[in-house]
């Protein structure tokens, strides 16, 4: 606990360092610090960060987020232990880790640090720049969700806008087919549809609807809108519910794998059961329930997802999983950090046309030192700029990276000038 002077307990936090480019350049280049988010961290920075690191002769480092992967304080995910899981604690971890690297590798104390993050960790990169500005000189916030929206129905609206009218109506037909099967056949119908996705048999209908909505939404989110719409293209008014369901199940199982449903992220009973829970899934659910929210809900009209996926559903799940009523502190966090008007400096925000999370980010440059770029291209999705660069990348994506690199060069030059004063 970074904020309790009486608590000096520690935990083991995993990190990775890749020094190949830094040592090849004489150990004088910058440090590129990729923030790890709500999942296991299993390697040093790769993709775009590594490519950029090679160009700049940078030292590449990353730190696993507390309560994910192998970095579990007190070694458990019990309810009482989650008092140590918050954005504030995570940001303090980043600063403490920076000091640790500077002390163990002294040359890193004399070079600029640049922060990278995507999605939740894109939010962290902006918040870290605002909270500990002395620890870095610049940041890339890729698809950064800096605005913690509690009733986040804009997510569903963006999916609908991205896929368009025809494909959107086919997705609605998918939801209708599953709901009609469950409503008409009861428990037998529920077990029938659960079996199509290899779900656990005690999953509720509501959790199932959340799972299938996430399946099609994240297909769009991760730059595969065309694949989703192509798979559903033959569905029309004469297509039976069985064919509709099997068509979507085949797509989902192929795209996400057969453990997508049973992996522990959706089933409320599994999230609360210590013999079955997945710690990463449970930790992220706690963060959404306690602080950052982003509850994906059905919009007031025109919803693609089941309309029962509302605030009541999410808050009921929070209470059941963690043993009591909860409500996220998103309003106070946004007030402190600025929400869609973040308080960072020298931070570049990148977003992408098809990404539903862009609605929880910034929509324009919040200040002269916080530039923004939206890559407007089909199948351009979440954190797309962090992927390894390719000659086949859309020109809009290449433009986004080029614009960021222009700012990065200037910000590094500013840091170099400041160090010589």
Tab-separated table of C-alpha atoms in Angstrom:
chain	number	residue	atom	x	y	z
A	1	UNK	CA	0.000	0.000	0.000
A	2	UNK	CA	1.780	3.122	-1.261
A	3	UNK	CA	-0.459	5.434	0.757
A	4	UNK	CA	-0.424	3.876	4.230
A	5	UNK	CA	2.803	4.753	6.070
A	6	UNK	CA	2.048	2.087	8.669
A	7	UNK	CA	1.889	-0.682	6.073
A	8	UNK	CA	5.320	-1.719	4.811
A	9	UNK	CA	4.231	-5.053	3.300
A	10	UNK	CA	5.462	-5.772	-0.224
A	11	UNK	CA	4.657	-8.103	-3.103
A	12	UNK	CA	6.571	-9.511	-6.037
A	13	UNK	CA	5.799	-7.740	-9.313
A	14	UNK	CA	6.937	-9.154	-12.630
A	15	UNK	CA	8.716	-7.008	-15.199
A	16	UNK	CA	10.627	-7.476	-18.437
A	17	UNK	CA	13.600	-5.639	-19.921
A	18	UNK	CA	14.867	-5.832	-23.506
A	19	UNK	CA	18.250	-4.100	-23.755
A	20	UNK	CA	19.350	-5.247	-27.214
A	21	UNK	CA	18.768	-1.932	-29.025
A	22	UNK	CA	19.915	0.175	-26.088
A	23	UNK	CA	23.222	-1.635	-25.672
A	24	UNK	CA	23.825	-1.627	-29.426
A	25	UNK	CA	23.463	2.162	-29.353
A	26	UNK	CA	25.881	2.658	-26.482
A	27	UNK	CA	23.251	2.774	-23.719
A	28	UNK	CA	22.475	6.428	-24.409
A	29	UNK	CA	19.014	6.125	-25.956
A	30	UNK	CA	15.693	6.743	-24.212
A	31	UNK	CA	13.701	4.271	-22.129
A	32	UNK	CA	10.424	3.152	-23.708
A	33	UNK	CA	8.102	2.009	-20.912
A	34	UNK	CA	5.064	0.015	-22.065
A	35	UNK	CA	2.392	-0.096	-19.367
A	36	UNK	CA	0.760	-3.502	-19.014
A	37	UNK	CA	-2.977	-3.478	-18.371
A	38	UNK	CA	-5.709	-5.872	-17.311
A	39	UNK	CA	-4.058	-9.151	-18.223
A	40	UNK	CA	-0.979	-11.312	-17.957
A	41	UNK	CA	2.280	-9.707	-19.071
A	42	UNK	CA	4.365	-12.406	-20.735
A	43	UNK	CA	7.142	-10.649	-22.670
A	44	UNK	CA	9.064	-7.412	-23.154
A	45	UNK	CA	7.448	-4.835	-25.453
A	46	UNK	CA	6.904	-6.087	-28.993
A	47	UNK	CA	5.175	-4.728	-32.094
A	48	UNK	CA	5.283	-0.992	-32.733
A	49	UNK	CA	7.038	-0.152	-29.460
A	50	UNK	CA	9.857	-2.559	-30.277
A	51	UNK	CA	10.094	-1.257	-33.839
A	52	UNK	CA	10.317	2.298	-32.574
A	53	UNK	CA	12.777	1.167	-29.912
A	54	UNK	CA	15.104	-0.154	-32.584
A	55	UNK	CA	14.965	3.183	-34.397
A	56	UNK	CA	15.819	5.153	-31.261
A	57	UNK	CA	18.188	2.673	-29.615
A	58	UNK	CA	15.809	2.521	-26.686
A	59	UNK	CA	15.743	0.346	-23.605
A	60	UNK	CA	12.401	-1.471	-23.610
A	61	UNK	CA	10.716	-2.171	-20.276
A	62	UNK	CA	7.275	-3.255	-19.119
A	63	UNK	CA	5.686	-3.929	-15.730
A	64	UNK	CA	2.864	-6.341	-14.997
A	65	UNK	CA	-0.168	-4.677	-13.392
A	66	UNK	CA	-0.868	-5.648	-9.794
A	67	UNK	CA	-3.474	-8.433	-9.421
A	68	UNK	CA	-2.832	-9.813	-12.919
A	69	UNK	CA	-0.662	-12.662	-14.142
A	70	UNK	CA	1.888	-13.536	-11.483
A	71	UNK	CA	1.834	-10.148	-9.722
A	72	UNK	CA	-0.741	-10.870	-7.025
A	73	UNK	CA	-0.387	-9.045	-3.670
A	74	UNK	CA	-0.766	-11.526	-0.802
A	75	UNK	CA	-1.152	-14.272	-3.409
A	76	UNK	CA	-4.957	-14.300	-3.551
A	77	UNK	CA	-8.008	-12.760	-5.204
A	78	UNK	CA	-10.277	-12.778	-2.147
A	79	UNK	CA	-12.705	-9.908	-1.680
A	80	UNK	CA	-10.889	-8.267	1.246
A	81	UNK	CA	-7.554	-8.315	-0.585
A	82	UNK	CA	-8.946	-6.202	-3.422
A	83	UNK	CA	-8.700	-3.116	-1.221
A	84	UNK	CA	-5.165	-2.977	-2.638
A	85	UNK	CA	-6.401	-2.833	-6.253
A	86	UNK	CA	-6.972	0.685	-7.562
A	87	UNK	CA	-5.741	2.965	-10.312
A	88	UNK	CA	-3.931	5.064	-7.712
A	89	UNK	CA	-1.968	2.053	-6.477
A	90	UNK	CA	-1.174	1.003	-10.052
A	91	UNK	CA	0.150	4.461	-10.936
A	92	UNK	CA	2.296	4.469	-7.816
A	93	UNK	CA	3.651	1.054	-8.859
A	94	UNK	CA	4.752	2.579	-12.164
A	95	UNK	CA	6.608	5.384	-10.407
A	96	UNK	CA	8.229	3.020	-7.897
A	97	UNK	CA	9.315	0.725	-10.741
A	98	UNK	CA	10.796	3.686	-12.620
A	99	UNK	CA	12.851	4.577	-9.544
A	100	UNK	CA	13.914	0.932	-9.206
A	101	UNK	CA	15.202	0.723	-12.785
A	102	UNK	CA	17.002	4.045	-12.400
A	103	UNK	CA	18.718	2.760	-9.258
A	104	UNK	CA	19.699	-0.630	-10.670
A	105	UNK	CA	20.673	0.696	-14.119
A	106	UNK	CA	22.026	4.181	-13.330
A	107	UNK	CA	22.381	5.260	-16.959
A	108	UNK	CA	18.569	5.192	-17.269
A	109	UNK	CA	18.379	8.080	-14.791
A	110	UNK	CA	20.153	10.321	-17.293
A	111	UNK	CA	17.948	9.594	-20.337
A	112	UNK	CA	14.334	10.472	-21.138
A	113	UNK	CA	11.518	8.008	-20.443
A	114	UNK	CA	8.592	7.686	-22.863
A	115	UNK	CA	5.357	5.979	-21.825
A	116	UNK	CA	3.231	3.730	-24.048
A	117	UNK	CA	-0.157	2.181	-23.330
A	118	UNK	CA	-3.289	0.961	-25.080
A	119	UNK	CA	-6.932	0.754	-23.973
A	120	UNK	CA	-7.026	0.746	-20.136
A	121	UNK	CA	-3.246	1.081	-20.068
A	122	UNK	CA	-3.668	3.901	-22.586
A	123	UNK	CA	-5.733	5.593	-19.919
A	124	UNK	CA	-2.984	4.796	-17.417
A	125	UNK	CA	-0.358	6.379	-19.679
A	126	UNK	CA	-2.263	9.677	-19.667
A	127	UNK	CA	-3.020	9.501	-15.948
A	128	UNK	CA	0.628	8.660	-15.205
A	129	UNK	CA	1.798	11.701	-17.148
A	130	UNK	CA	-0.635	13.840	-15.138
A	131	UNK	CA	0.129	12.292	-11.742
A	132	UNK	CA	3.897	11.727	-11.981
A	133	UNK	CA	5.019	14.125	-14.753
A	134	UNK	CA	8.615	14.158	-13.511
A	135	UNK	CA	9.015	10.451	-14.318
A	136	UNK	CA	8.689	10.763	-18.116
A	137	UNK	CA	8.816	13.265	-20.945
A	138	UNK	CA	6.069	12.025	-23.286
A	139	UNK	CA	3.414	9.365	-23.833
A	140	UNK	CA	1.345	7.580	-26.452
A	141	UNK	CA	-2.208	6.836	-25.319
A	142	UNK	CA	-3.508	4.391	-27.924
A	143	UNK	CA	-7.296	3.999	-27.726
A	144	UNK	CA	-6.891	5.337	-24.199
A	145	UNK	CA	-10.102	5.146	-22.161
A	146	UNK	CA	-9.487	8.265	-20.086
A	147	UNK	CA	-13.202	8.981	-19.583
A	148	UNK	CA	-14.705	6.428	-17.178
A	149	UNK	CA	-18.347	6.316	-18.331
A	150	UNK	CA	-20.587	4.390	-15.949
A	151	UNK	CA	-23.627	3.735	-18.161
A	152	UNK	CA	-21.574	3.207	-21.304
A	153	UNK	CA	-24.253	2.557	-23.928
A	154	UNK	CA	-22.228	4.567	-26.445
A	155	UNK	CA	-20.126	1.423	-26.900
A	156	UNK	CA	-23.092	-0.395	-28.466
A	157	UNK	CA	-24.011	2.651	-30.538
A	158	UNK	CA	-20.511	2.782	-32.027
A	159	UNK	CA	-20.664	-0.908	-32.962
A	160	UNK	CA	-23.951	-0.281	-34.757
A	161	UNK	CA	-22.542	2.738	-36.583
A	162	UNK	CA	-19.393	0.853	-37.585
A	163	UNK	CA	-21.131	-2.173	-39.111
A	164	UNK	CA	-23.879	-0.170	-40.846
A	165	UNK	CA	-27.594	-0.775	-41.284
A	166	UNK	CA	-27.614	-4.062	-43.183
A	167	UNK	CA	-25.019	-5.877	-41.097
A	168	UNK	CA	-26.392	-4.309	-37.915
A	169	UNK	CA	-29.821	-5.759	-38.631
A	170	UNK	CA	-28.279	-9.196	-39.137
A	171	UNK	CA	-26.518	-8.952	-35.766
A	172	UNK	CA	-29.861	-8.032	-34.198
A	173	UNK	CA	-31.301	-11.115	-35.872
A	174	UNK	CA	-28.592	-13.206	-34.162
A	175	UNK	CA	-29.550	-11.841	-30.753
A	176	UNK	CA	-33.234	-12.425	-31.534
A	177	UNK	CA	-32.648	-16.062	-32.532
A	178	UNK	CA	-30.865	-16.895	-29.277
A	179	UNK	CA	-33.402	-15.079	-27.127
A	180	UNK	CA	-36.342	-16.701	-28.883
A	181	UNK	CA	-34.798	-20.148	-28.357
A	182	UNK	CA	-34.258	-19.530	-24.637
A	183	UNK	CA	-37.670	-17.909	-24.117
A	184	UNK	CA	-39.587	-20.621	-25.954
A	185	UNK	CA	-37.716	-23.682	-24.625
A	186	UNK	CA	-36.784	-22.523	-21.125
A	187	UNK	CA	-33.921	-24.347	-19.425
A	188	UNK	CA	-33.616	-26.797	-22.315
A	189	UNK	CA	-33.220	-23.873	-24.697
A	190	UNK	CA	-30.601	-22.270	-22.473
A	191	UNK	CA	-28.578	-25.490	-22.298
A	192	UNK	CA	-28.885	-25.832	-26.074
A	193	UNK	CA	-27.365	-22.421	-26.762
A	194	UNK	CA	-24.722	-22.759	-24.037
A	195	UNK	CA	-23.575	-25.958	-25.682
A	196	UNK	CA	-22.985	-24.188	-28.989
A	197	UNK	CA	-20.260	-22.061	-27.346
A	198	UNK	CA	-18.893	-24.673	-24.898
A	199	UNK	CA	-20.115	-22.592	-21.952
A	200	UNK	CA	-20.415	-23.878	-18.405
A	201	UNK	CA	-23.875	-25.304	-17.751
A	202	UNK	CA	-24.684	-23.043	-14.772
A	203	UNK	CA	-24.364	-19.826	-16.771
A	204	UNK	CA	-27.450	-17.568	-16.686
A	205	UNK	CA	-29.242	-16.333	-19.777
A	206	UNK	CA	-28.229	-12.745	-18.953
A	207	UNK	CA	-24.559	-13.671	-18.722
A	208	UNK	CA	-24.897	-15.565	-21.989
A	209	UNK	CA	-26.365	-12.507	-23.725
A	210	UNK	CA	-23.450	-10.436	-22.428
A	211	UNK	CA	-21.017	-13.015	-23.791
A	212	UNK	CA	-22.419	-13.104	-27.322
A	213	UNK	CA	-22.635	-9.297	-27.395
A	214	UNK	CA	-18.970	-9.136	-26.434
A	215	UNK	CA	-18.140	-11.690	-29.107
A	216	UNK	CA	-19.556	-9.700	-32.011
A	217	UNK	CA	-18.530	-6.345	-30.500
A	218	UNK	CA	-14.901	-7.326	-30.032
A	219	UNK	CA	-14.791	-8.788	-33.526
A	220	UNK	CA	-15.495	-5.255	-34.742
A	221	UNK	CA	-13.277	-3.755	-32.033
A	222	UNK	CA	-10.269	-5.768	-33.170
A	223	UNK	CA	-10.409	-4.790	-36.839
A	224	UNK	CA	-12.506	-7.695	-38.151
A	225	UNK	CA	-15.778	-5.950	-38.979
A	226	UNK	CA	-15.623	-7.253	-42.541
A	227	UNK	CA	-15.184	-10.830	-41.333
A	228	UNK	CA	-18.237	-10.543	-39.076
A	229	UNK	CA	-20.454	-9.036	-41.736
A	230	UNK	CA	-19.281	-11.473	-44.409
A	231	UNK	CA	-20.077	-14.422	-42.134
A	232	UNK	CA	-23.629	-13.151	-41.606
A	233	UNK	CA	-24.228	-12.044	-45.187
A	234	UNK	CA	-26.520	-14.935	-46.157
A	235	UNK	CA	-28.929	-14.402	-43.243
A	236	UNK	CA	-32.294	-13.059	-44.342
A	237	UNK	CA	-35.919	-13.128	-43.241
A	238	UNK	CA	-36.316	-16.760	-44.296
A	239	UNK	CA	-33.292	-18.094	-42.373
A	240	UNK	CA	-34.258	-20.325	-39.442
A	241	UNK	CA	-33.216	-19.549	-35.892
A	242	UNK	CA	-31.143	-22.735	-35.835
A	243	UNK	CA	-29.124	-21.726	-38.894
A	244	UNK	CA	-28.688	-18.179	-37.575
A	245	UNK	CA	-27.391	-19.458	-34.235
A	246	UNK	CA	-25.089	-22.055	-35.774
A	247	UNK	CA	-23.678	-19.496	-38.223
A	248	UNK	CA	-22.758	-17.076	-35.463
A	249	UNK	CA	-21.493	-19.797	-33.115
A	250	UNK	CA	-19.171	-21.087	-35.849
A	251	UNK	CA	-17.782	-17.591	-36.387
A	252	UNK	CA	-17.321	-16.920	-32.666
A	253	UNK	CA	-15.711	-20.279	-31.904
A	254	UNK	CA	-13.364	-19.919	-34.853
A	255	UNK	CA	-12.407	-16.305	-34.098
A	256	UNK	CA	-12.104	-16.447	-30.308
A	257	UNK	CA	-11.582	-20.147	-29.634
A	258	UNK	CA	-13.765	-22.673	-27.852
A	259	UNK	CA	-12.760	-21.455	-24.375
A	260	UNK	CA	-14.062	-17.914	-24.937
A	261	UNK	CA	-17.276	-18.481	-22.994
A	262	UNK	CA	-15.968	-20.862	-20.334
A	263	UNK	CA	-12.767	-18.921	-19.702
A	264	UNK	CA	-14.152	-17.164	-16.645
A	265	UNK	CA	-14.967	-13.643	-17.822
A	266	UNK	CA	-18.754	-13.826	-18.176
A	267	UNK	CA	-20.298	-16.397	-15.841
A	268	UNK	CA	-21.258	-14.663	-12.584
A	269	UNK	CA	-21.206	-17.948	-10.651
A	270	UNK	CA	-17.725	-18.700	-11.921
A	271	UNK	CA	-16.458	-15.198	-11.075
A	272	UNK	CA	-17.466	-15.671	-7.421
A	273	UNK	CA	-16.289	-19.277	-6.999
A	274	UNK	CA	-12.689	-19.556	-5.702
A	275	UNK	CA	-12.419	-23.086	-7.102
A	276	UNK	CA	-13.251	-21.893	-10.622
A	277	UNK	CA	-12.479	-18.222	-10.993
A	278	UNK	CA	-9.920	-16.805	-13.390
A	279	UNK	CA	-7.969	-14.196	-11.416
A	280	UNK	CA	-7.435	-11.841	-14.377
A	281	UNK	CA	-11.152	-11.810	-15.189
A	282	UNK	CA	-12.132	-11.381	-11.562
A	283	UNK	CA	-9.622	-8.556	-11.006
A	284	UNK	CA	-10.886	-6.607	-14.010
A	285	UNK	CA	-14.459	-7.098	-12.906
A	286	UNK	CA	-13.503	-5.671	-9.513
A	287	UNK	CA	-11.890	-2.642	-11.135
A	288	UNK	CA	-14.998	-1.951	-13.192
A	289	UNK	CA	-17.308	-2.444	-10.218
A	290	UNK	CA	-15.249	-0.341	-7.821
A	291	UNK	CA	-13.729	2.434	-9.899
A	292	UNK	CA	-13.449	2.593	-13.691
A	293	UNK	CA	-16.915	1.243	-14.695
A	294	UNK	CA	-17.205	1.249	-18.526
A	295	UNK	CA	-20.347	-0.901	-18.120
A	296	UNK	CA	-21.396	-1.911	-21.641
A	297	UNK	CA	-25.159	-1.373	-21.578
A	298	UNK	CA	-28.000	-1.352	-24.083
A	299	UNK	CA	-28.762	2.141	-25.445
A	300	UNK	CA	-32.257	3.587	-24.938
A	301	UNK	CA	-33.304	2.505	-28.446
A	302	UNK	CA	-31.876	0.638	-31.421
A	303	UNK	CA	-29.811	-1.702	-29.277
A	304	UNK	CA	-27.910	-4.552	-30.895
A	305	UNK	CA	-27.341	-6.317	-27.567
A	306	UNK	CA	-30.150	-7.656	-25.369
A	307	UNK	CA	-31.987	-4.784	-23.706
A	308	UNK	CA	-31.755	-6.559	-20.354
A	309	UNK	CA	-28.034	-5.736	-20.279
A	310	UNK	CA	-28.586	-2.514	-18.364
A	311	UNK	CA	-27.100	-0.887	-15.269
A	312	UNK	CA	-29.187	-3.118	-13.026
A	313	UNK	CA	-27.637	-6.204	-14.615
A	314	UNK	CA	-24.067	-4.984	-14.105
A	315	UNK	CA	-24.563	-3.742	-10.545
A	316	UNK	CA	-26.351	-6.956	-9.606
A	317	UNK	CA	-23.400	-8.938	-10.938
A	318	UNK	CA	-20.960	-6.771	-8.948
A	319	UNK	CA	-22.937	-7.360	-5.741
A	320	UNK	CA	-23.184	-11.087	-6.299
A	321	UNK	CA	-19.519	-11.574	-7.199
A	322	UNK	CA	-18.063	-9.420	-4.415
A	323	UNK	CA	-20.621	-9.971	-1.675
A	324	UNK	CA	-22.334	-6.621	-1.329
A	325	UNK	CA	-23.640	-3.543	-3.098
A	326	UNK	CA	-21.026	-1.600	-5.049
A	327	UNK	CA	-20.971	1.487	-7.219
A	328	UNK	CA	-17.894	2.649	-9.138
A	329	UNK	CA	-16.168	5.865	-8.085
A	330	UNK	CA	-15.862	6.974	-11.705
A	331	UNK	CA	-17.353	10.437	-11.177
A	332	UNK	CA	-14.761	11.403	-8.580
A	333	UNK	CA	-11.939	9.853	-10.633
A	334	UNK	CA	-13.006	11.766	-13.752
A	335	UNK	CA	-13.234	14.929	-11.682
A	336	UNK	CA	-9.680	14.408	-10.464
A	337	UNK	CA	-8.133	13.403	-13.804
A	338	UNK	CA	-10.319	15.382	-16.220
A	339	UNK	CA	-12.271	12.609	-17.943
A	340	UNK	CA	-12.473	13.429	-21.645
A	341	UNK	CA	-10.488	16.583	-20.900
A	342	UNK	CA	-7.373	14.952	-19.376
A	343	UNK	CA	-4.751	16.924	-17.461
A	344	UNK	CA	-1.659	15.321	-18.994
A	345	UNK	CA	1.002	17.090	-21.053
A	346	UNK	CA	3.028	15.889	-24.040
A	347	UNK	CA	0.647	12.984	-24.559
A	348	UNK	CA	-0.531	11.848	-28.007
A	349	UNK	CA	-3.997	10.259	-28.240
A	350	UNK	CA	-4.703	7.913	-31.136
A	351	UNK	CA	-8.109	6.481	-31.986
A	352	UNK	CA	-9.585	4.398	-34.775
A	353	UNK	CA	-12.807	4.543	-36.734
A	354	UNK	CA	-14.323	1.157	-35.879
A	355	UNK	CA	-13.267	1.051	-32.231
A	356	UNK	CA	-16.263	1.246	-29.845
A	357	UNK	CA	-13.980	2.324	-26.996
A	358	UNK	CA	-13.191	5.624	-28.705
A	359	UNK	CA	-16.361	6.983	-27.110
A	360	UNK	CA	-14.610	6.691	-23.701
A	361	UNK	CA	-11.534	8.498	-24.971
A	362	UNK	CA	-10.903	12.015	-26.206
A	363	UNK	CA	-12.565	13.229	-29.373
A	364	UNK	CA	-10.249	16.127	-30.137
A	365	UNK	CA	-6.953	17.602	-28.917
A	366	UNK	CA	-7.621	18.511	-25.270
A	367	UNK	CA	-4.738	21.005	-25.272
A	368	UNK	CA	-1.823	22.124	-27.433
A	369	UNK	CA	0.436	19.596	-25.686
A	370	UNK	CA	-2.125	16.787	-26.025
A	371	UNK	CA	-2.549	16.159	-29.778
A	372	UNK	CA	-5.177	13.767	-31.098
A	373	UNK	CA	-5.540	11.725	-34.273
A	374	UNK	CA	-8.442	9.616	-35.524
A	375	UNK	CA	-7.582	7.064	-38.215
A	376	UNK	CA	-10.715	6.912	-40.371
A	377	UNK	CA	-10.548	3.608	-42.209
A	378	UNK	CA	-12.634	0.434	-42.404
A	379	UNK	CA	-11.438	-2.391	-40.162
A	380	UNK	CA	-9.306	0.039	-38.181
A	381	UNK	CA	-9.879	-1.001	-34.599
A	382	UNK	CA	-8.686	-0.921	-31.017
A	383	UNK	CA	-5.012	-0.038	-30.385
A	384	UNK	CA	-4.222	-0.752	-34.016
A	385	UNK	CA	-1.120	1.437	-34.015
A	386	UNK	CA	0.560	-0.739	-31.370
A	387	UNK	CA	0.697	-3.696	-33.778
A	388	UNK	CA	3.935	-4.378	-35.644
A	389	UNK	CA	4.127	-2.006	-38.630
A	390	UNK	CA	3.588	-3.510	-42.063
A	391	UNK	CA	3.768	-2.156	-45.595
A	392	UNK	CA	0.153	-3.299	-46.018
A	393	UNK	CA	-1.105	-1.081	-43.175
A	394	UNK	CA	-3.842	1.352	-44.243
A	395	UNK	CA	-2.445	4.747	-45.150
A	396	UNK	CA	-4.576	6.297	-42.401
A	397	UNK	CA	-2.801	4.122	-39.821
A	398	UNK	CA	0.586	5.006	-41.278
A	399	UNK	CA	-0.374	8.662	-41.071
A	400	UNK	CA	-1.325	8.298	-37.407
A	401	UNK	CA	2.043	6.769	-36.542
A	402	UNK	CA	3.908	9.390	-38.568
A	403	UNK	CA	2.096	12.196	-36.773
A	404	UNK	CA	2.906	10.705	-33.373
A	405	UNK	CA	6.541	10.222	-34.317
A	406	UNK	CA	6.780	13.870	-35.311
A	407	UNK	CA	5.590	14.924	-31.871
A	408	UNK	CA	7.812	12.323	-30.204
A	409	UNK	CA	10.899	13.681	-31.952
A	410	UNK	CA	10.080	17.204	-30.781
A	411	UNK	CA	9.358	16.096	-27.212
A	412	UNK	CA	12.619	14.155	-27.031
A	413	UNK	CA	14.456	17.190	-28.413
A	414	UNK	CA	12.827	19.328	-25.709
A	415	UNK	CA	14.019	16.855	-23.077
A	416	UNK	CA	17.547	16.918	-24.509
A	417	UNK	CA	17.596	20.714	-24.431
A	418	UNK	CA	16.292	20.760	-20.855
A	419	UNK	CA	18.959	18.285	-19.693
A	420	UNK	CA	21.747	20.565	-20.954
A	421	UNK	CA	20.581	23.615	-19.022
